[in-house]
């Protein structure tokens, strides 16, 4: 393999990672700072808001579950505040138990809570 072909192959293989870093896949870095068991007030401080954009409450087997939805930082258009485009953070009895769609989808399925479709 020539040096030029090796460079082309390296660029081709690295392209998905570069595009991901440029924002083609949106992630909420605030979620990385969350820790299971922290209180709702600490969640609000980490998320940098006084209240979520949207919240829904459920009573499941005697546990009060609150699903809170936060727009991605910098999101300003109306499409960005649809539930599936926001970051879900789940508190049960005042303590953080789940965050992000993977965890919320799993928890919702286990507790038979209906969440917005993908």
C-alpha positions as a printed NumPy array, in Angstrom:
array([[  0.   ,   0.   ,   0.   ],
       [  1.383,   3.346,  -0.995],
       [  1.771,   6.178,   1.448],
       [ -0.974,   8.172,  -0.335],
       [ -3.428,   5.261,  -0.115],
       [ -2.589,   4.827,   3.556],
       [ -3.35 ,   8.514,   4.194],
       [ -6.639,   8.242,   2.281],
       [ -7.633,   5.157,   4.281],
       [ -6.796,   6.874,   7.575],
       [ -8.865,   9.943,   6.623],
       [-11.763,   7.739,   5.496],
       [-11.759,   5.747,   8.743],
       [-11.488,   8.88 ,  10.888],
       [-14.254,  10.79 ,   9.086],
       [-17.211,   9.481,  11.17 ],
       [-15.487,  10.487,  14.416],
       [-14.657,  13.927,  13.058],
       [-18.222,  14.496,  11.843],
       [-19.586,  13.368,  15.197],
       [-17.363,  15.839,  16.997],
       [-18.586,  18.634,  14.724],
       [-22.136,  18.308,  15.948],
       [-23.832,  15.907,  13.55 ],
       [-24.803,  13.889,  16.614],
       [-26.052,  16.023,  19.462],
       [-25.261,  15.05 ,  23.017],
       [-25.858,  16.841,  26.264],
       [-22.554,  17.117,  28.139],
       [-24.401,  18.131,  31.311],
       [-25.635,  14.54 ,  31.662],
       [-22.031,  13.398,  32.132],
       [-21.902,  15.376,  35.383],
       [-24.918,  13.633,  36.94 ],
       [-24.549,  10.947,  39.607],
       [-27.213,   8.502,  40.771],
       [-28.724,   9.426,  44.11 ],
       [-28.197,  13.194,  44.026],
       [-31.183,  15.366,  44.913],
       [-33.459,  17.169,  42.487],
       [-32.034,  20.553,  43.519],
       [-28.535,  19.361,  42.597],
       [-29.851,  18.135,  39.234],
       [-31.26 ,  21.605,  38.53 ],
       [-27.945,  23.207,  39.435],
       [-25.995,  20.885,  37.114],
       [-28.513,  21.393,  34.297],
       [-28.181,  25.161,  34.836],
       [-31.899,  25.978,  35.071],
       [-34.53 ,  26.732,  37.697],
       [-36.991,  24.271,  36.204],
       [-37.201,  21.79 ,  33.326],
       [-38.835,  22.696,  30.021],
       [-41.37 ,  19.93 ,  30.647],
       [-42.018,  17.422,  33.414],
       [-44.353,  14.494,  33.906],
       [-45.181,  12.769,  37.199],
       [-46.062,   9.107,  37.748],
       [-47.003,   7.075,  40.815],
       [-45.69 ,   3.532,  40.345],
       [-45.859,   0.947,  43.145],
       [-45.899,   3.687,  45.775],
       [-42.927,   5.543,  44.256],
       [-43.263,   9.098,  42.956],
       [-41.385,   9.252,  39.643],
       [-40.791,  12.544,  37.872],
       [-39.511,  12.67 ,  34.297],
       [-37.971,  16.055,  33.544],
       [-37.023,  17.137,  30.033],
       [-34.28 ,  19.699,  29.328],
       [-33.511,  21.251,  25.907],
       [-29.95 ,  20.879,  24.673],
       [-27.766,  23.889,  25.45 ],
       [-28.227,  26.548,  22.783],
       [-31.411,  24.987,  21.372],
       [-33.859,  27.772,  20.591],
       [-36.252,  26.634,  17.859],
       [-39.613,  25.031,  18.618],
       [-38.563,  21.669,  17.132],
       [-35.785,  21.395,  19.731],
       [-38.286,  21.253,  22.594],
       [-40.057,  18.102,  21.466],
       [-39.492,  15.44 ,  24.106],
       [-37.284,  13.144,  21.992],
       [-34.957,  16.046,  21.171],
       [-34.523,  16.997,  24.821],
       [-32.506,  15.316,  27.561],
       [-34.612,  13.293,  30.015],
       [-33.627,  13.218,  33.692],
       [-35.601,  10.94 ,  36.017],
       [-36.034,  11.473,  39.744],
       [-37.743,   8.972,  42.03 ],
       [-38.779,  10.095,  45.501],
       [-36.539,  13.151,  45.155],
       [-33.361,  11.278,  44.123],
       [-31.824,  10.93 ,  40.663],
       [-32.287,   7.423,  39.278],
       [-31.841,   7.717,  35.483],
       [-30.806,  10.146,  32.741],
       [-30.582,  10.001,  28.978],
       [-32.897,   8.165,  26.608],
       [-31.307,   4.73 ,  26.942],
       [-31.882,   4.642,  30.699],
       [-35.312,   6.307,  30.543],
       [-36.562,   3.947,  27.8  ],
       [-35.398,   0.952,  29.853],
       [-36.912,   2.221,  33.098],
       [-40.168,   3.177,  31.386],
       [-40.502,  -0.284,  29.847],
       [-39.882,  -1.956,  33.22 ],
       [-42.488,   0.21 ,  34.96 ],
       [-44.933,   0.244,  32.012],
       [-44.696,   4.02 ,  31.616],
       [-45.461,   5.199,  28.079],
       [-42.753,   7.479,  26.666],
       [-42.716,   9.372,  23.36 ],
       [-41.895,   7.104,  20.401],
       [-38.485,   7.211,  18.742]])
